[in-house]
Amino acid sequence: MSQVARDLGQEELSPEARIKKLAREAGALVVGIASVADINRFAPKGHRPNDMLRGARSVIVTGGKPNTAGAFESPEPRLLTSLRTYPAIRKAIVMKIAAHIEERYGHPSIFYDGGTVWGLVPHMSLKLAAERAGLGTRSLAGGVILNPIHGLLNLSVTITTMPLEADAPLDTPVCPHPACVEIWARERTTPCLSACPECLEGELENGSVKWMRYKAYLCQARARGQGPLGLQKMLYEILQEKDPEQQKLLVFGERFTRLIASASFSSELVAGCYECLRPCPLLAPNRRAGSGAAKTSGV
Amino acid sequence: MQTLTPEIYRRYRDEVFKHSLAIQEYDGLTPRRALTDAEIGARLEIPAELVTEIRCVLEVDGVPLVFWKEAESFKQVRCLKRVKPDD
């Protein structure tokens, strides 16, 4: 690299820096790289990046804020999920990265944003990839990844056969927040645990999470009530109804009408529940419009 | 593929539930790995595809309808509690 190129701002970026720059320009708030070899130390066979792309060497993980700051302040919870922001662009971002790697470096690449393939089990864990790429650490709130600056992240990945220098996982767990440690000392609970005692259990000890349990089967019923599974559940109830008049009321009622509209127009098909994260102290600065945290870009 | 019958579903659903991702346990912030459908199948000596079918039915069937229906009011109540009213 010549001094002249550096001085003129024409320095050739490394592939890693170029990919991260592209991700941020495309709309990612944070981006990190994990090696497939490292992910495979934890992921079971059948759910590894190289089960999705033969010869995969690297996973580029992008993240963004799931909602606008305003959506978190809305008294209407359905708006919090229907107005999701990063989910609307996350696939395009990782698609651009995959195209860039293929065109510039000639390495086959694919992209993935967590769509399920066998019921609720995904091809691969985006949480694990984000953790290994240094974007954040697990939390008491169902093990979701929290970033130390931005709080909750919505994730998508590019998987490539290109060997890239990986980022390191974070040294310090983001959860629990010091405010939650104080609350635990006083009340033996945390904001997320008290928000959803049905789905979440856990205990803090010496300022750290000692153990936790996430009842995903209950969470998905609560979070996906407006999704395809909610439609199936209600359809079964309607089919079981013996009284034709009652059956008519169920079919024409507001709830089933909304489920059908969701299936037909994807109006609310991406269901969700943020109630355990809504009171999280780590999300508070992230929710404030115009805050420093909200403007910070990239890790 | 072997067809899932009510008898097979009733026989294996508890074991499939126990080993799947339905309940995720963590030591500290480190997840204890659940079993994949293939691993559950090997343990129960049934095809992985049958485990997948049992698990997918369970994902909808495993929680009473009332819990699904109450999800919206749960969120609405918490949302209103959190957000200060305009006045």
Coordinates of C-alpha atoms in Angstrom, one line a residue:
Chain A
M1 CA 0.0 0.0 0.0
S2 CA 1.6 3.2 -1.1
Q3 CA 1.8 6.3 1.0
V4 CA 0.4 8.3 -1.9
A5 CA -2.7 6.1 -2.1
R6 CA -3.2 6.5 1.7
D7 CA -2.8 10.2 1.5
L8 CA -5.3 10.5 -1.3
G9 CA -7.8 8.4 0.4
Q10 CA -7.5 5.7 -2.3
E11 CA -6.2 3.0 0.0
E12 CA -7.3 -0.4 -1.1
L13 CA -9.6 -1.9 1.6
S14 CA -9.2 -5.4 2.8
P15 CA -12.0 -7.8 1.7
E16 CA -13.3 -7.8 5.3
A17 CA -13.3 -4.0 5.5
R18 CA -14.9 -3.7 2.1
I19 CA -17.7 -6.2 3.0
K20 CA -18.4 -4.4 6.3
K21 CA -18.5 -1.0 4.5
L22 CA -21.0 -2.4 2.0
A23 CA -23.2 -3.9 4.7
R24 CA -23.3 -0.5 6.6
E25 CA -24.0 1.4 3.4
A26 CA -26.8 -1.0 2.6
G27 CA -28.5 -0.4 6.0
A28 CA -26.9 -2.7 8.6
L29 CA -26.2 -1.1 11.9
V30 CA -23.6 -3.7 12.9
V31 CA -21.7 -6.3 11.0
G32 CA -19.3 -9.0 12.1
I33 CA -17.6 -12.1 10.7
A34 CA -17.5 -15.6 12.2
S35 CA -15.6 -18.6 10.9
V36 CA -17.6 -21.7 10.0
A37 CA -15.0 -23.8 11.9
D38 CA -15.8 -21.9 15.1
I39 CA -19.6 -22.1 14.6
N40 CA -19.3 -25.8 14.0
R41 CA -17.7 -26.3 17.5
F42 CA -21.2 -25.6 18.8
A43 CA -23.8 -26.2 16.1
P44 CA -25.1 -29.8 15.6
K45 CA -24.7 -31.7 12.4
G46 CA -27.5 -30.8 10.0
H47 CA -27.6 -27.2 11.2
R48 CA -24.2 -26.0 10.3
P49 CA -23.4 -23.3 7.7
N50 CA -21.7 -26.0 5.6
D51 CA -24.9 -28.0 5.6
M52 CA -26.4 -25.1 3.7
L53 CA -23.4 -24.3 1.4
R54 CA -20.9 -26.9 0.7
G55 CA -17.4 -25.7 1.4
A56 CA -18.6 -22.7 3.5
R57 CA -15.7 -21.0 5.4
S58 CA -17.2 -17.8 6.7
V59 CA -20.4 -16.3 7.9
I60 CA -21.0 -12.5 7.7
V61 CA -23.6 -11.5 10.3
T62 CA -25.5 -8.3 10.0
G63 CA -27.8 -6.7 12.5
G64 CA -30.2 -3.8 12.8
K65 CA -32.8 -2.3 15.0
P66 CA -35.9 -4.4 14.8
N67 CA -38.3 -1.4 15.1
T68 CA -38.4 2.3 15.1
A69 CA -38.1 4.0 18.5
G70 CA -41.7 5.2 18.1
A71 CA -43.0 1.7 17.7
F72 CA -41.8 0.8 21.2
E73 CA -43.8 3.7 22.6
S74 CA -47.0 2.8 20.8
P75 CA -49.9 1.7 23.1
E76 CA -50.9 -0.8 20.3
P77 CA -48.7 -3.9 20.5
R78 CA -49.7 -5.0 17.0
L79 CA -47.9 -2.0 15.5
L80 CA -44.7 -3.0 17.2
T81 CA -44.5 -6.1 15.1
S82 CA -46.2 -4.9 11.9
L83 CA -43.9 -1.8 11.8
R84 CA -40.7 -3.8 12.0
T85 CA -37.9 -2.0 10.2
Y86 CA -34.7 -4.1 9.8
P87 CA -36.7 -7.3 8.9
A88 CA -37.9 -5.4 5.8
I89 CA -34.4 -4.9 4.5
R90 CA -32.3 -7.6 6.1
K91 CA -32.5 -10.1 3.3
A92 CA -31.6 -7.4 0.7
I93 CA -28.5 -6.5 2.7
V94 CA -27.1 -10.1 2.9
M95 CA -28.1 -10.7 -0.7
K96 CA -26.0 -7.7 -1.8
I97 CA -23.1 -9.0 0.3
A98 CA -23.4 -12.4 -1.3
A99 CA -23.5 -10.9 -4.8
H100 CA -20.5 -8.7 -4.0
I101 CA -18.4 -11.6 -2.8
E102 CA -19.3 -13.7 -5.9
E103 CA -18.7 -10.9 -8.3
R104 CA -15.5 -9.4 -6.8
Y105 CA -13.8 -12.5 -5.3
G106 CA -15.4 -15.4 -7.2
H107 CA -16.5 -17.3 -4.1
P108 CA -20.0 -19.0 -4.0
S109 CA -22.2 -17.4 -1.4
I110 CA -25.8 -17.7 -0.1
F111 CA -27.8 -15.6 2.3
Y112 CA -30.3 -16.5 5.1
D113 CA -32.5 -14.5 7.4
G114 CA -33.8 -17.2 9.7
G115 CA -36.7 -18.6 7.8
T116 CA -37.7 -21.9 9.3
V117 CA -37.7 -25.1 7.3
W118 CA -38.9 -27.8 9.6
G119 CA -41.6 -26.3 11.8
L120 CA -39.9 -23.9 14.1
V121 CA -36.4 -25.3 13.7
P122 CA -34.2 -23.1 11.5
H123 CA -31.5 -24.2 9.0
M124 CA -28.9 -22.7 11.4
S125 CA -28.9 -20.6 14.6
L126 CA -28.5 -16.9 13.8
K127 CA -28.0 -16.3 17.6
L128 CA -25.0 -18.5 17.6
A129 CA -23.5 -16.9 14.4
A130 CA -24.0 -13.4 15.9
E131 CA -22.4 -14.5 19.2
R132 CA -19.4 -15.9 17.5
A133 CA -19.1 -12.8 15.2
G134 CA -18.9 -10.6 18.3
L135 CA -22.2 -8.7 17.7
G136 CA -23.5 -9.4 21.2
T137 CA -24.1 -12.0 23.9
R138 CA -27.1 -14.1 25.0
S139 CA -29.6 -12.6 27.5
L140 CA -32.1 -13.8 30.1
A141 CA -34.8 -12.9 27.7
G142 CA -35.0 -16.2 25.9
G143 CA -31.3 -16.1 25.0
V144 CA -31.8 -13.4 22.4
I145 CA -28.6 -11.6 21.4
L146 CA -28.1 -8.2 23.0
N147 CA -25.5 -5.7 21.7
P148 CA -23.8 -3.5 24.3
I149 CA -24.5 -0.3 22.3
H150 CA -27.7 -1.0 20.3
G151 CA -29.5 -3.5 22.5
L152 CA -31.8 -5.8 20.6
L153 CA -30.7 -6.8 17.1
N154 CA -32.5 -8.3 14.2
L155 CA -30.2 -10.6 12.3
S156 CA -29.4 -12.0 8.8
V157 CA -26.3 -13.7 7.4
T158 CA -24.3 -14.3 4.3
I159 CA -22.6 -17.6 4.1
T160 CA -19.6 -17.9 1.8
T161 CA -16.8 -20.3 0.8
M162 CA -14.4 -17.3 1.0
P163 CA -12.0 -17.5 4.0
L164 CA -12.2 -14.2 5.9
E165 CA -10.6 -13.0 9.0
A166 CA -13.1 -13.6 11.8
D167 CA -14.0 -11.2 14.6
A168 CA -13.7 -12.3 18.2
P169 CA -16.7 -13.0 20.4
L170 CA -17.3 -10.3 23.1
D171 CA -15.4 -10.8 26.3
T172 CA -18.0 -9.5 28.7
P173 CA -21.7 -10.6 28.8
V174 CA -24.0 -7.8 27.9
C175 CA -26.7 -9.2 30.2
P176 CA -27.5 -8.7 33.0
H177 CA -27.4 -4.9 32.9
P178 CA -26.2 -3.3 36.2
A179 CA -29.7 -1.9 36.8
C180 CA -31.1 -5.5 36.6
V181 CA -28.4 -6.7 39.1
E182 CA -29.7 -4.1 41.6
I183 CA -33.3 -5.0 41.0
W184 CA -32.4 -8.7 41.5
A185 CA -30.8 -7.8 44.9
R186 CA -33.9 -6.1 46.0
E187 CA -36.7 -8.1 44.4
R188 CA -35.2 -11.4 43.3
T189 CA -36.4 -10.8 39.8
T190 CA -35.5 -8.8 36.7
P191 CA -37.6 -6.7 34.3
C192 CA -37.7 -9.4 31.7
L193 CA -38.4 -12.3 34.1
S194 CA -41.2 -10.4 35.7
A195 CA -42.6 -9.3 32.3
C196 CA -43.1 -12.9 31.2
P197 CA -42.9 -15.4 34.0
E198 CA -44.6 -18.0 31.8
C199 CA -41.9 -18.1 29.2
L200 CA -38.8 -17.2 31.2
E201 CA -37.1 -18.4 34.4
G202 CA -33.7 -17.8 35.8
E203 CA -31.5 -16.7 38.6
L204 CA -28.7 -14.2 39.0
E205 CA -25.7 -14.8 41.3
N206 CA -22.8 -12.4 41.9
G207 CA -23.9 -10.1 39.1
S208 CA -24.1 -12.8 36.5
V209 CA -26.7 -15.2 35.1
K210 CA -26.4 -18.4 37.1
W211 CA -29.0 -20.4 35.1
M212 CA -32.0 -19.7 32.9
R213 CA -34.8 -21.5 31.2
Y214 CA -36.7 -20.4 28.1
K215 CA -39.9 -22.1 27.3
A216 CA -39.9 -21.6 23.6
Y217 CA -43.1 -23.7 23.1
L218 CA -45.1 -21.1 25.1
C219 CA -43.3 -18.1 23.7
Q220 CA -44.1 -19.2 20.1
A221 CA -47.7 -19.5 21.0
R222 CA -47.7 -16.0 22.5
A223 CA -45.5 -14.5 19.7
R224 CA -47.0 -16.2 16.7
G225 CA -50.6 -15.9 17.4
Q226 CA -51.0 -13.8 14.3
G227 CA -48.8 -16.0 12.2
P228 CA -49.5 -19.2 10.2
L229 CA -49.5 -21.4 13.4
G230 CA -52.2 -19.1 14.9
L231 CA -54.3 -19.6 11.7
Q232 CA -53.9 -23.4 12.0
K233 CA -54.9 -23.4 15.6
M234 CA -58.0 -21.4 15.0
L235 CA -59.0 -23.3 11.9
Y236 CA -58.9 -26.5 14.0
E237 CA -61.1 -24.9 16.6
I238 CA -63.6 -23.9 13.8
L239 CA -63.6 -27.4 12.4
Q240 CA -64.3 -28.9 15.8
E241 CA -67.3 -26.6 16.4
K242 CA -70.5 -28.6 16.2
D243 CA -73.0 -25.7 16.2
P244 CA -73.2 -24.2 12.7
E245 CA -74.3 -20.8 14.0
Q246 CA -71.4 -20.7 16.3
Q247 CA -69.1 -21.9 13.5
K248 CA -70.3 -19.0 11.4
L249 CA -69.5 -16.5 14.1
L250 CA -66.0 -17.9 14.4
V251 CA -65.4 -17.8 10.7
F252 CA -66.7 -14.3 10.2
G253 CA -65.4 -12.8 13.4
E254 CA -62.6 -10.3 13.7
R255 CA -59.8 -12.7 14.8
F256 CA -60.2 -15.2 12.0
T257 CA -60.8 -12.4 9.4
R258 CA -57.4 -10.9 10.5
L259 CA -55.7 -14.3 10.3
I260 CA -57.0 -14.8 6.8
A261 CA -56.0 -11.3 5.8
S262 CA -52.5 -12.0 7.2
A263 CA -52.2 -15.2 5.2
S264 CA -53.5 -13.5 2.0
F265 CA -51.7 -10.2 2.1
S266 CA -48.9 -10.8 4.6
S267 CA -50.3 -7.9 6.5
E268 CA -49.3 -9.1 9.9
L269 CA -47.9 -12.5 9.0
V270 CA -44.6 -11.8 10.8
A271 CA -46.0 -12.1 14.3
G272 CA -44.0 -11.3 17.4
C273 CA -43.9 -10.5 21.0
Y274 CA -41.4 -8.0 22.6
E275 CA -42.9 -7.9 26.1
C276 CA -39.9 -9.4 27.9
L277 CA -37.6 -6.9 26.1
R278 CA -39.7 -3.9 26.3
P279 CA -38.6 -3.1 29.9
C280 CA -34.9 -4.1 29.3
P281 CA -32.6 -1.3 30.3
L282 CA -30.3 -2.1 27.4
L283 CA -33.1 -1.2 25.0
A284 CA -33.9 2.1 26.6
P285 CA -31.2 4.2 24.8
N286 CA -31.8 2.3 21.7
R287 CA -35.5 3.3 21.7
R288 CA -34.8 7.0 22.2
A289 CA -35.1 8.7 18.8
G290 CA -32.0 10.8 18.0
S291 CA -29.9 9.3 20.8
G292 CA -26.2 8.8 20.4
A293 CA -26.7 5.0 20.5
A294 CA -29.3 5.2 17.7
K295 CA -27.0 7.1 15.5
T296 CA -23.9 5.0 16.1
S297 CA -23.2 2.7 13.2
G298 CA -21.1 -0.4 13.1
V299 CA -19.2 -2.5 15.6
Chain B
M1 CA -42.0 -42.2 4.8
Q2 CA -43.9 -43.8 7.7
T3 CA -47.3 -42.1 8.1
L4 CA -47.8 -40.4 11.5
T5 CA -50.8 -42.0 13.2
P6 CA -52.6 -40.8 16.4
E7 CA -51.1 -43.8 18.1
I8 CA -47.5 -43.0 17.1
Y9 CA -48.1 -39.4 18.0
R10 CA -49.4 -40.2 21.5
R11 CA -46.6 -42.7 22.1
Y12 CA -43.6 -40.4 21.2
R13 CA -44.8 -36.9 21.7
D14 CA -43.5 -36.5 25.3
E15 CA -40.1 -37.8 24.5
V16 CA -39.8 -35.6 21.4
F17 CA -40.9 -32.6 23.4
K18 CA -38.4 -33.3 26.1
H19 CA -35.4 -33.5 23.8
S20 CA -36.4 -30.8 21.3
L21 CA -35.9 -27.0 21.5
A22 CA -39.3 -26.6 23.2
I23 CA -37.7 -25.9 26.6
Q24 CA -34.2 -24.4 26.3
E25 CA -31.9 -24.7 29.4
Y26 CA -28.8 -22.6 30.0
D27 CA -25.9 -22.9 32.4
G28 CA -25.1 -19.2 32.9
L29 CA -25.5 -17.9 29.4
T30 CA -24.3 -21.1 27.7
P31 CA -27.1 -23.1 26.1
R32 CA -27.3 -26.8 26.9
R33 CA -27.7 -28.2 23.4
A34 CA -31.1 -29.8 22.5
L35 CA -31.1 -32.8 20.2
T36 CA -31.8 -32.5 16.5
D37 CA -34.6 -34.5 15.0
A38 CA -32.1 -37.0 13.6
E39 CA -30.6 -37.4 17.1
I40 CA -34.0 -37.9 18.7
G41 CA -34.9 -40.4 16.0
A42 CA -31.7 -42.4 16.7
R43 CA -32.5 -42.4 20.4
L44 CA -36.1 -43.5 20.0
E45 CA -35.3 -45.8 17.1
I46 CA -37.7 -44.1 14.7
P47 CA -37.0 -42.2 11.4
A48 CA -35.9 -38.6 11.7
E49 CA -38.7 -37.6 9.3
L50 CA -41.3 -39.0 11.8
V51 CA -39.7 -37.0 14.6
T52 CA -40.0 -33.9 12.5
E53 CA -43.7 -34.6 11.9
I54 CA -44.4 -35.3 15.5
R55 CA -42.5 -32.1 16.6
C56 CA -44.3 -29.9 14.0
V57 CA -47.7 -31.2 15.1
L58 CA -46.7 -30.6 18.8
E59 CA -45.7 -27.0 18.0
V60 CA -49.3 -26.2 17.3
D61 CA -51.1 -28.8 19.4
G62 CA -48.9 -28.6 22.5
V63 CA -50.3 -25.4 23.9
P64 CA -54.1 -24.9 24.7
L65 CA -56.0 -22.7 22.4
V66 CA -56.8 -20.3 25.2
F67 CA -53.1 -19.4 25.6
W68 CA -52.9 -18.5 21.9
K69 CA -56.1 -16.4 22.2
E70 CA -54.9 -14.6 25.3
A71 CA -51.6 -13.6 23.7
E72 CA -53.0 -10.4 22.3
S73 CA -54.6 -9.2 25.5
F74 CA -51.4 -10.1 27.4
K75 CA -49.4 -7.8 25.1
Q76 CA -52.1 -5.1 25.2
V77 CA -52.2 -5.0 28.9
R78 CA -48.4 -4.9 29.3
C79 CA -48.1 -2.3 26.5
L80 CA -50.6 0.1 28.1
K81 CA -49.0 -0.4 31.5
R82 CA -45.6 0.6 30.0
V83 CA -46.7 3.5 27.8
K84 CA -47.8 6.6 29.7
P85 CA -51.2 7.8 28.5
D86 CA -51.4 11.2 26.8
D87 CA -53.2 13.7 28.9

